[in-house]
């Protein structure tokens, strides 16, 4: 999970969209803030990625702890 988090944030920053399906699987199955926040923070930096992050988050949020949800919703400016 540590390596995937680093790889995915680098891929997002580099504009490597082909990896997004794998990122979606990862963030839907991992609930730890430690791994999620860097990914969502990187996604929130562009309008296009932010929209993708919001829709993916909507599908994944039921798997997250309340504190993780709060932190991610703050990053994505939800509510």
PDB file of N, CA and C in Angstrom:
ATOM      1  N   UNK A   1       0.822  -1.197   0.000  1.00  0.00           N
ATOM      2  CA  UNK A   1       0.000   0.000   0.000  1.00  0.00           C
ATOM      3  C   UNK A   1       0.865   1.259   0.000  1.00  0.00           C
ATOM      4  N   UNK A   2       1.985   1.209   0.713  1.00  0.00           N
ATOM      5  CA  UNK A   2       2.889   2.368   0.754  1.00  0.00           C
ATOM      6  C   UNK A   2       3.415   2.684  -0.648  1.00  0.00           C
ATOM      7  N   UNK A   3       3.871   1.656  -1.334  1.00  0.00           N
ATOM      8  CA  UNK A   3       4.444   1.834  -2.670  1.00  0.00           C
ATOM      9  C   UNK A   3       3.362   2.265  -3.662  1.00  0.00           C
ATOM     10  N   UNK A   4       2.195   1.658  -3.585  1.00  0.00           N
ATOM     11  CA  UNK A   4       1.111   2.036  -4.490  1.00  0.00           C
ATOM     12  C   UNK A   4       0.717   3.493  -4.292  1.00  0.00           C
ATOM     13  N   UNK A   5       0.665   3.937  -3.049  1.00  0.00           N
ATOM     14  CA  UNK A   5       0.319   5.328  -2.781  1.00  0.00           C
ATOM     15  C   UNK A   5       1.318   6.262  -3.447  1.00  0.00           C
ATOM     16  N   UNK A   6       2.589   5.968  -3.288  1.00  0.00           N
ATOM     17  CA  UNK A   6       3.634   6.796  -3.913  1.00  0.00           C
ATOM     18  C   UNK A   6       3.532   6.750  -5.437  1.00  0.00           C
ATOM     19  N   UNK A   7       3.363   5.560  -5.967  1.00  0.00           N
ATOM     20  CA  UNK A   7       3.269   5.386  -7.424  1.00  0.00           C
ATOM     21  C   UNK A   7       2.050   6.116  -7.979  1.00  0.00           C
ATOM     22  N   UNK A   8       0.905   5.955  -7.329  1.00  0.00           N
ATOM     23  CA  UNK A   8      -0.315   6.569  -7.835  1.00  0.00           C
ATOM     24  C   UNK A   8      -0.250   8.094  -7.775  1.00  0.00           C
ATOM     25  N   UNK A   9       0.300   8.654  -6.712  1.00  0.00           N
ATOM     26  CA  UNK A   9       0.409  10.112  -6.654  1.00  0.00           C
ATOM     27  C   UNK A   9       1.351  10.627  -7.742  1.00  0.00           C
ATOM     28  N   UNK A  10       2.423   9.923  -7.990  1.00  0.00           N
ATOM     29  CA  UNK A  10       3.348  10.302  -9.063  1.00  0.00           C
ATOM     30  C   UNK A  10       2.661  10.199 -10.431  1.00  0.00           C
ATOM     31  N   UNK A  11       1.895   9.134 -10.628  1.00  0.00           N
ATOM     32  CA  UNK A  11       1.190   8.941 -11.897  1.00  0.00           C
ATOM     33  C   UNK A  11       0.161  10.045 -12.122  1.00  0.00           C
ATOM     34  N   UNK A  12      -0.568  10.421 -11.084  1.00  0.00           N
ATOM     35  CA  UNK A  12      -1.556  11.499 -11.200  1.00  0.00           C
ATOM     36  C   UNK A  12      -0.849  12.800 -11.566  1.00  0.00           C
ATOM     37  N   UNK A  13       0.219  13.094 -10.852  1.00  0.00           N
ATOM     38  CA  UNK A  13       0.984  14.327 -11.088  1.00  0.00           C
ATOM     39  C   UNK A  13       1.532  14.371 -12.514  1.00  0.00           C
ATOM     40  N   UNK A  14       1.868  13.207 -13.057  1.00  0.00           N
ATOM     41  CA  UNK A  14       2.444  13.122 -14.402  1.00  0.00           C
ATOM     42  C   UNK A  14       1.397  13.079 -15.506  1.00  0.00           C
ATOM     43  N   UNK A  15       0.116  12.983 -15.128  1.00  0.00           N
ATOM     44  CA  UNK A  15      -0.950  12.949 -16.131  1.00  0.00           C
ATOM     45  C   UNK A  15      -1.153  11.590 -16.761  1.00  0.00           C
ATOM     46  N   UNK A  16      -0.739  10.542 -16.074  1.00  0.00           N
ATOM     47  CA  UNK A  16      -0.843   9.173 -16.583  1.00  0.00           C
ATOM     48  C   UNK A  16      -2.243   8.614 -16.288  1.00  0.00           C
ATOM     49  N   UNK A  17      -3.205   8.962 -17.144  1.00  0.00           N
ATOM     50  CA  UNK A  17      -4.615   8.619 -16.932  1.00  0.00           C
ATOM     51  C   UNK A  17      -4.914   7.122 -17.046  1.00  0.00           C
ATOM     52  N   UNK A  18      -4.066   6.399 -17.753  1.00  0.00           N
ATOM     53  CA  UNK A  18      -4.300   4.962 -17.939  1.00  0.00           C
ATOM     54  C   UNK A  18      -4.297   4.200 -16.617  1.00  0.00           C
ATOM     55  N   UNK A  19      -3.705   4.778 -15.580  1.00  0.00           N
ATOM     56  CA  UNK A  19      -3.616   4.119 -14.284  1.00  0.00           C
ATOM     57  C   UNK A  19      -4.865   4.362 -13.424  1.00  0.00           C
ATOM     58  N   UNK A  20      -5.742   5.277 -13.840  1.00  0.00           N
ATOM     59  CA  UNK A  20      -6.899   5.629 -13.024  1.00  0.00           C
ATOM     60  C   UNK A  20      -7.799   4.439 -12.655  1.00  0.00           C
ATOM     61  N   UNK A  21      -8.043   3.479 -13.538  1.00  0.00           N
ATOM     62  CA  UNK A  21      -8.842   2.322 -13.107  1.00  0.00           C
ATOM     63  C   UNK A  21      -8.198   1.559 -11.941  1.00  0.00           C
ATOM     64  N   UNK A  22      -6.888   1.459 -11.935  1.00  0.00           N
ATOM     65  CA  UNK A  22      -6.205   0.784 -10.820  1.00  0.00           C
ATOM     66  C   UNK A  22      -6.260   1.634  -9.556  1.00  0.00           C
ATOM     67  N   UNK A  23      -6.172   2.943  -9.726  1.00  0.00           N
ATOM     68  CA  UNK A  23      -6.312   3.830  -8.571  1.00  0.00           C
ATOM     69  C   UNK A  23      -7.706   3.674  -7.970  1.00  0.00           C
ATOM     70  N   UNK A  24      -8.711   3.591  -8.819  1.00  0.00           N
ATOM     71  CA  UNK A  24     -10.090   3.431  -8.345  1.00  0.00           C
ATOM     72  C   UNK A  24     -10.232   2.155  -7.526  1.00  0.00           C
ATOM     73  N   UNK A  25      -9.690   1.070  -8.004  1.00  0.00           N
ATOM     74  CA  UNK A  25      -9.752  -0.201  -7.260  1.00  0.00           C
ATOM     75  C   UNK A  25      -9.068  -0.041  -5.906  1.00  0.00           C
ATOM     76  N   UNK A  26      -7.911   0.587  -5.911  1.00  0.00           N
ATOM     77  CA  UNK A  26      -7.152   0.774  -4.679  1.00  0.00           C
ATOM     78  C   UNK A  26      -7.921   1.611  -3.668  1.00  0.00           C
ATOM     79  N   UNK A  27      -8.426   2.769  -4.088  1.00  0.00           N
ATOM     80  CA  UNK A  27      -9.097   3.640  -3.115  1.00  0.00           C
ATOM     81  C   UNK A  27     -10.483   3.128  -2.716  1.00  0.00           C
ATOM     82  N   UNK A  28     -11.014   2.201  -3.460  1.00  0.00           N
ATOM     83  CA  UNK A  28     -12.280   1.588  -3.055  1.00  0.00           C
ATOM     84  C   UNK A  28     -12.060   0.457  -2.048  1.00  0.00           C
ATOM     85  N   UNK A  29     -10.841  -0.069  -1.988  1.00  0.00           N
ATOM     86  CA  UNK A  29     -10.562  -1.206  -1.111  1.00  0.00           C
ATOM     87  C   UNK A  29      -9.689  -0.881   0.099  1.00  0.00           C
ATOM     88  N   UNK A  30      -9.077   0.292   0.096  1.00  0.00           N
ATOM     89  CA  UNK A  30      -8.219   0.692   1.207  1.00  0.00           C
ATOM     90  C   UNK A  30      -8.925   1.805   1.949  1.00  0.00           C
ATOM     91  N   UNK A  31      -9.013   1.689   3.248  1.00  0.00           N
ATOM     92  CA  UNK A  31      -9.732   2.698   4.017  1.00  0.00           C
ATOM     93  C   UNK A  31      -8.858   3.582   4.878  1.00  0.00           C
ATOM     94  N   UNK A  32      -7.562   3.358   4.882  1.00  0.00           N
ATOM     95  CA  UNK A  32      -6.683   4.115   5.771  1.00  0.00           C
ATOM     96  C   UNK A  32      -6.352   5.496   5.206  1.00  0.00           C
ATOM     97  N   UNK A  33      -6.527   6.492   6.052  1.00  0.00           N
ATOM     98  CA  UNK A  33      -6.232   7.876   5.671  1.00  0.00           C
ATOM     99  C   UNK A  33      -4.807   8.030   5.178  1.00  0.00           C
ATOM    100  N   UNK A  34      -3.908   7.328   5.821  1.00  0.00           N
ATOM    101  CA  UNK A  34      -2.481   7.408   5.482  1.00  0.00           C
ATOM    102  C   UNK A  34      -2.248   7.188   3.994  1.00  0.00           C
ATOM    103  N   UNK A  35      -3.020   6.296   3.398  1.00  0.00           N
ATOM    104  CA  UNK A  35      -2.869   5.980   1.981  1.00  0.00           C
ATOM    105  C   UNK A  35      -3.798   6.797   1.098  1.00  0.00           C
ATOM    106  N   UNK A  36      -4.947   7.143   1.608  1.00  0.00           N
ATOM    107  CA  UNK A  36      -5.954   7.838   0.800  1.00  0.00           C
ATOM    108  C   UNK A  36      -5.684   9.325   0.613  1.00  0.00           C
ATOM    109  N   UNK A  37      -5.291   9.995   1.681  1.00  0.00           N
ATOM    110  CA  UNK A  37      -5.155  11.448   1.610  1.00  0.00           C
ATOM    111  C   UNK A  37      -4.165  11.927   0.548  1.00  0.00           C
ATOM    112  N   UNK A  38      -2.980  11.336   0.443  1.00  0.00           N
ATOM    113  CA  UNK A  38      -2.071  11.823  -0.607  1.00  0.00           C
ATOM    114  C   UNK A  38      -2.650  11.676  -2.015  1.00  0.00           C
ATOM    115  N   UNK A  39      -3.388  10.617  -2.245  1.00  0.00           N
ATOM    116  CA  UNK A  39      -3.988  10.386  -3.560  1.00  0.00           C
ATOM    117  C   UNK A  39      -5.084  11.411  -3.829  1.00  0.00           C
ATOM    118  N   UNK A  40      -5.996  11.572  -2.872  1.00  0.00           N
ATOM    119  CA  UNK A  40      -7.066  12.551  -3.057  1.00  0.00           C
ATOM    120  C   UNK A  40      -6.520  13.976  -3.133  1.00  0.00           C
ATOM    121  N   UNK A  41      -5.483  14.282  -2.372  1.00  0.00           N
ATOM    122  CA  UNK A  41      -4.888  15.621  -2.438  1.00  0.00           C
ATOM    123  C   UNK A  41      -4.318  15.895  -3.825  1.00  0.00           C
ATOM    124  N   UNK A  42      -3.668  14.897  -4.402  1.00  0.00           N
ATOM    125  CA  UNK A  42      -3.111  15.075  -5.750  1.00  0.00           C
ATOM    126  C   UNK A  42      -4.228  15.196  -6.780  1.00  0.00           C
ATOM    127  N   UNK A  43      -5.271  14.390  -6.635  1.00  0.00           N
ATOM    128  CA  UNK A  43      -6.394  14.454  -7.565  1.00  0.00           C
ATOM    129  C   UNK A  43      -7.105  15.799  -7.505  1.00  0.00           C
ATOM    130  N   UNK A  44      -7.149  16.407  -6.339  1.00  0.00           N
ATOM    131  CA  UNK A  44      -7.880  17.661  -6.161  1.00  0.00           C
ATOM    132  C   UNK A  44      -7.186  18.864  -6.801  1.00  0.00           C
ATOM    133  N   UNK A  45      -6.011  18.678  -7.334  1.00  0.00           N
ATOM    134  CA  UNK A  45      -5.243  19.796  -7.890  1.00  0.00           C
ATOM    135  C   UNK A  45      -5.711  20.257  -9.263  1.00  0.00           C
ATOM    136  N   UNK A  46      -6.450  19.399  -9.991  1.00  0.00           N
ATOM    137  CA  UNK A  46      -6.982  19.826 -11.286  1.00  0.00           C
ATOM    138  C   UNK A  46      -8.486  19.590 -11.316  1.00  0.00           C
ATOM    139  N   UNK A  47      -9.180  20.414 -12.077  1.00  0.00           N
ATOM    140  CA  UNK A  47     -10.643  20.327 -12.142  1.00  0.00           C
ATOM    141  C   UNK A  47     -11.101  18.955 -12.659  1.00  0.00           C
ATOM    142  N   UNK A  48     -10.472  18.488 -13.731  1.00  0.00           N
ATOM    143  CA  UNK A  48     -10.853  17.197 -14.315  1.00  0.00           C
ATOM    144  C   UNK A  48     -10.647  16.048 -13.327  1.00  0.00           C
ATOM    145  N   UNK A  49      -9.493  16.028 -12.689  1.00  0.00           N
ATOM    146  CA  UNK A  49      -9.207  14.962 -11.726  1.00  0.00           C
ATOM    147  C   UNK A  49     -10.088  15.080 -10.487  1.00  0.00           C
ATOM    148  N   UNK A  50     -10.404  16.308 -10.100  1.00  0.00           N
ATOM    149  CA  UNK A  50     -11.276  16.521  -8.953  1.00  0.00           C
ATOM    150  C   UNK A  50     -12.653  15.926  -9.206  1.00  0.00           C
ATOM    151  N   UNK A  51     -13.187  16.126 -10.391  1.00  0.00           N
ATOM    152  CA  UNK A  51     -14.497  15.550 -10.724  1.00  0.00           C
ATOM    153  C   UNK A  51     -14.448  14.021 -10.681  1.00  0.00           C
ATOM    154  N   UNK A  52     -13.374  13.457 -11.213  1.00  0.00           N
ATOM    155  CA  UNK A  52     -13.199  12.008 -11.181  1.00  0.00           C
ATOM    156  C   UNK A  52     -13.102  11.523  -9.730  1.00  0.00           C
ATOM    157  N   UNK A  53     -12.354  12.254  -8.917  1.00  0.00           N
ATOM    158  CA  UNK A  53     -12.181  11.889  -7.510  1.00  0.00           C
ATOM    159  C   UNK A  53     -13.509  11.911  -6.767  1.00  0.00           C
ATOM    160  N   UNK A  54     -14.322  12.919  -7.041  1.00  0.00           N
ATOM    161  CA  UNK A  54     -15.619  13.016  -6.372  1.00  0.00           C
ATOM    162  C   UNK A  54     -16.523  11.844  -6.734  1.00  0.00           C
ATOM    163  N   UNK A  55     -16.562  11.479  -8.001  1.00  0.00           N
ATOM    164  CA  UNK A  55     -17.429  10.364  -8.397  1.00  0.00           C
ATOM    165  C   UNK A  55     -16.901   9.037  -7.858  1.00  0.00           C
ATOM    166  N   UNK A  56     -15.595   8.874  -7.836  1.00  0.00           N
ATOM    167  CA  UNK A  56     -15.011   7.651  -7.291  1.00  0.00           C
ATOM    168  C   UNK A  56     -15.214   7.593  -5.780  1.00  0.00           C
ATOM    169  N   UNK A  57     -15.058   8.724  -5.125  1.00  0.00           N
ATOM    170  CA  UNK A  57     -15.285   8.795  -3.682  1.00  0.00           C
ATOM    171  C   UNK A  57     -16.729   8.407  -3.340  1.00  0.00           C
ATOM    172  N   UNK A  58     -17.671   8.857  -4.131  1.00  0.00           N
ATOM    173  CA  UNK A  58     -19.078   8.532  -3.884  1.00  0.00           C
ATOM    174  C   UNK A  58     -19.299   7.020  -3.868  1.00  0.00           C
ATOM    175  N   UNK A  59     -18.565   6.305  -4.700  1.00  0.00           N
ATOM    176  CA  UNK A  59     -18.669   4.845  -4.736  1.00  0.00           C
ATOM    177  C   UNK A  59     -17.904   4.182  -3.593  1.00  0.00           C
ATOM    178  N   UNK A  60     -16.860   4.833  -3.101  1.00  0.00           N
ATOM    179  CA  UNK A  60     -15.957   4.212  -2.130  1.00  0.00           C
ATOM    180  C   UNK A  60     -16.245   4.579  -0.683  1.00  0.00           C
ATOM    181  N   UNK A  61     -16.932   5.668  -0.438  1.00  0.00           N
ATOM    182  CA  UNK A  61     -17.015   6.215   0.915  1.00  0.00           C
ATOM    183  C   UNK A  61     -17.621   5.274   1.954  1.00  0.00           C
ATOM    184  N   UNK A  62     -18.471   4.368   1.550  1.00  0.00           N
ATOM    185  CA  UNK A  62     -19.058   3.459   2.538  1.00  0.00           C
ATOM    186  C   UNK A  62     -18.006   2.538   3.154  1.00  0.00           C
ATOM    187  N   UNK A  63     -16.847   2.403   2.506  1.00  0.00           N
ATOM    188  CA  UNK A  63     -15.766   1.564   3.023  1.00  0.00           C
ATOM    189  C   UNK A  63     -14.816   2.324   3.943  1.00  0.00           C
ATOM    190  N   UNK A  64     -15.018   3.634   4.090  1.00  0.00           N
ATOM    191  CA  UNK A  64     -14.107   4.465   4.857  1.00  0.00           C
ATOM    192  C   UNK A  64     -14.607   4.719   6.263  1.00  0.00           C
ATOM    193  N   UNK A  65     -13.669   4.856   7.166  1.00  0.00           N
ATOM    194  CA  UNK A  65     -13.950   5.265   8.539  1.00  0.00           C
ATOM    195  C   UNK A  65     -14.464   6.700   8.518  1.00  0.00           C
ATOM    196  N   UNK A  66     -15.247   7.059   9.504  1.00  0.00           N
ATOM    197  CA  UNK A  66     -15.833   8.394   9.593  1.00  0.00           C
ATOM    198  C   UNK A  66     -14.768   9.493   9.497  1.00  0.00           C
ATOM    199  N   UNK A  67     -13.659   9.326  10.181  1.00  0.00           N
ATOM    200  CA  UNK A  67     -12.601  10.343  10.168  1.00  0.00           C
ATOM    201  C   UNK A  67     -11.990  10.458   8.774  1.00  0.00           C
ATOM    202  N   UNK A  68     -11.816   9.333   8.095  1.00  0.00           N
ATOM    203  CA  UNK A  68     -11.300   9.359   6.719  1.00  0.00           C
ATOM    204  C   UNK A  68     -12.267  10.103   5.813  1.00  0.00           C
ATOM    205  N   UNK A  69     -13.541   9.823   5.962  1.00  0.00           N
ATOM    206  CA  UNK A  69     -14.556  10.506   5.142  1.00  0.00           C
ATOM    207  C   UNK A  69     -14.511  12.009   5.362  1.00  0.00           C
ATOM    208  N   UNK A  70     -14.421  12.425   6.601  1.00  0.00           N
ATOM    209  CA  UNK A  70     -14.368  13.861   6.897  1.00  0.00           C
ATOM    210  C   UNK A  70     -13.165  14.514   6.237  1.00  0.00           C
ATOM    211  N   UNK A  71     -12.016  13.886   6.355  1.00  0.00           N
ATOM    212  CA  UNK A  71     -10.785  14.448   5.787  1.00  0.00           C
ATOM    213  C   UNK A  71     -10.869  14.540   4.267  1.00  0.00           C
ATOM    214  N   UNK A  72     -11.371  13.500   3.637  1.00  0.00           N
ATOM    215  CA  UNK A  72     -11.463  13.472   2.179  1.00  0.00           C
ATOM    216  C   UNK A  72     -12.491  14.473   1.689  1.00  0.00           C
ATOM    217  N   UNK A  73     -13.611  14.573   2.362  1.00  0.00           N
ATOM    218  CA  UNK A  73     -14.643  15.541   1.973  1.00  0.00           C
ATOM    219  C   UNK A  73     -14.121  16.964   2.093  1.00  0.00           C
ATOM    220  N   UNK A  74     -13.244  17.217   3.044  1.00  0.00           N
ATOM    221  CA  UNK A  74     -12.618  18.540   3.160  1.00  0.00           C
ATOM    222  C   UNK A  74     -11.703  18.803   1.949  1.00  0.00           C
ATOM    223  N   UNK A  75     -10.924  17.805   1.565  1.00  0.00           N
ATOM    224  CA  UNK A  75     -10.038  17.943   0.418  1.00  0.00           C
ATOM    225  C   UNK A  75     -10.830  18.170  -0.868  1.00  0.00           C
ATOM    226  N   UNK A  76     -11.909  17.406  -1.026  1.00  0.00           N
ATOM    227  CA  UNK A  76     -12.712  17.472  -2.249  1.00  0.00           C
ATOM    228  C   UNK A  76     -13.755  18.594  -2.205  1.00  0.00           C
ATOM    229  N   UNK A  77     -13.811  19.292  -1.085  1.00  0.00           N
ATOM    230  CA  UNK A  77     -14.773  20.397  -0.886  1.00  0.00           C
ATOM    231  C   UNK A  77     -16.215  19.931  -1.097  1.00  0.00           C
ATOM    232  N   UNK A  78     -16.519  18.829  -0.408  1.00  0.00           N
ATOM    233  CA  UNK A  78     -17.881  18.285  -0.430  1.00  0.00           C
ATOM    234  C   UNK A  78     -18.547  18.728   0.872  1.00  0.00           C
ATOM    235  N   UNK A  79     -19.742  19.275   0.767  1.00  0.00           N
ATOM    236  CA  UNK A  79     -20.553  19.782   1.894  1.00  0.00           C
ATOM    237  C   UNK A  79     -20.100  21.100   2.356  1.00  0.00           C
TER     238      UNK A  79
END
